[in-house]
Amino acid sequence: MNKKNKWLKRSVLLIIVILCSGLILLASYVLQYNKTLMTYQKSLANLPEVSEVLEIAEYSGQEQYYVAKVLLTSNKEYYYFIKDNTVDFSYPVEKLMTPEQAAQKALSLIGQGIVKHYYLGIYDEKPVYEVLVSLGDEEHYIIIDAKTGDVLLQFDIK
């Protein structure tokens, strides 16, 4: 009976060690991801024209880059698209559609459905919103020009 208890204790300890190591790996991954965002945020805040970094997010579409919404010292808000530690594109916020307008445009094309997500990105050197609309068993992926509101591409995913 004593041997069974010994193996039970060892197996429980082994399971606990495996769970703890998994949690440590997950935590280190999350911290590394946040560290990259914080590094970009600090770098942007050090630019002379930037007063404050309002938002920053990673975008992984056809290319991977970061999108930051910044407040300039002139009190204008801009979106900065950062790739390889350089600002590739910048657009004034007031000249682009809002995320809500992009979602409504996508819903008006489909007629109904639920917007699962939308991302501000770059397509063909233009600012675009990538919107995913779900209709239960089918989904529609729509790319909308963020300046004009024109639909650039639409894919049906079944």
Tab-separated table of C-alpha atoms in Angstrom, residues 106-113 135:
chain	number	residue	atom	x	y	z
A	106	ALA	CA	-19.065	46.046	-44.357
A	107	LEU	CA	-22.448	45.181	-42.824
A	108	SER	CA	-24.273	47.245	-45.462
A	109	LEU	CA	-22.566	45.216	-48.198
A	110	ILE	CA	-23.528	41.871	-46.688
A	111	GLY	CA	-26.936	42.943	-45.433
A	112	GLN	CA	-26.719	41.262	-42.058
A	113	GLY	CA	-24.294	39.440	-39.824
A	135	LEU	CA	-23.179	34.905	-41.071
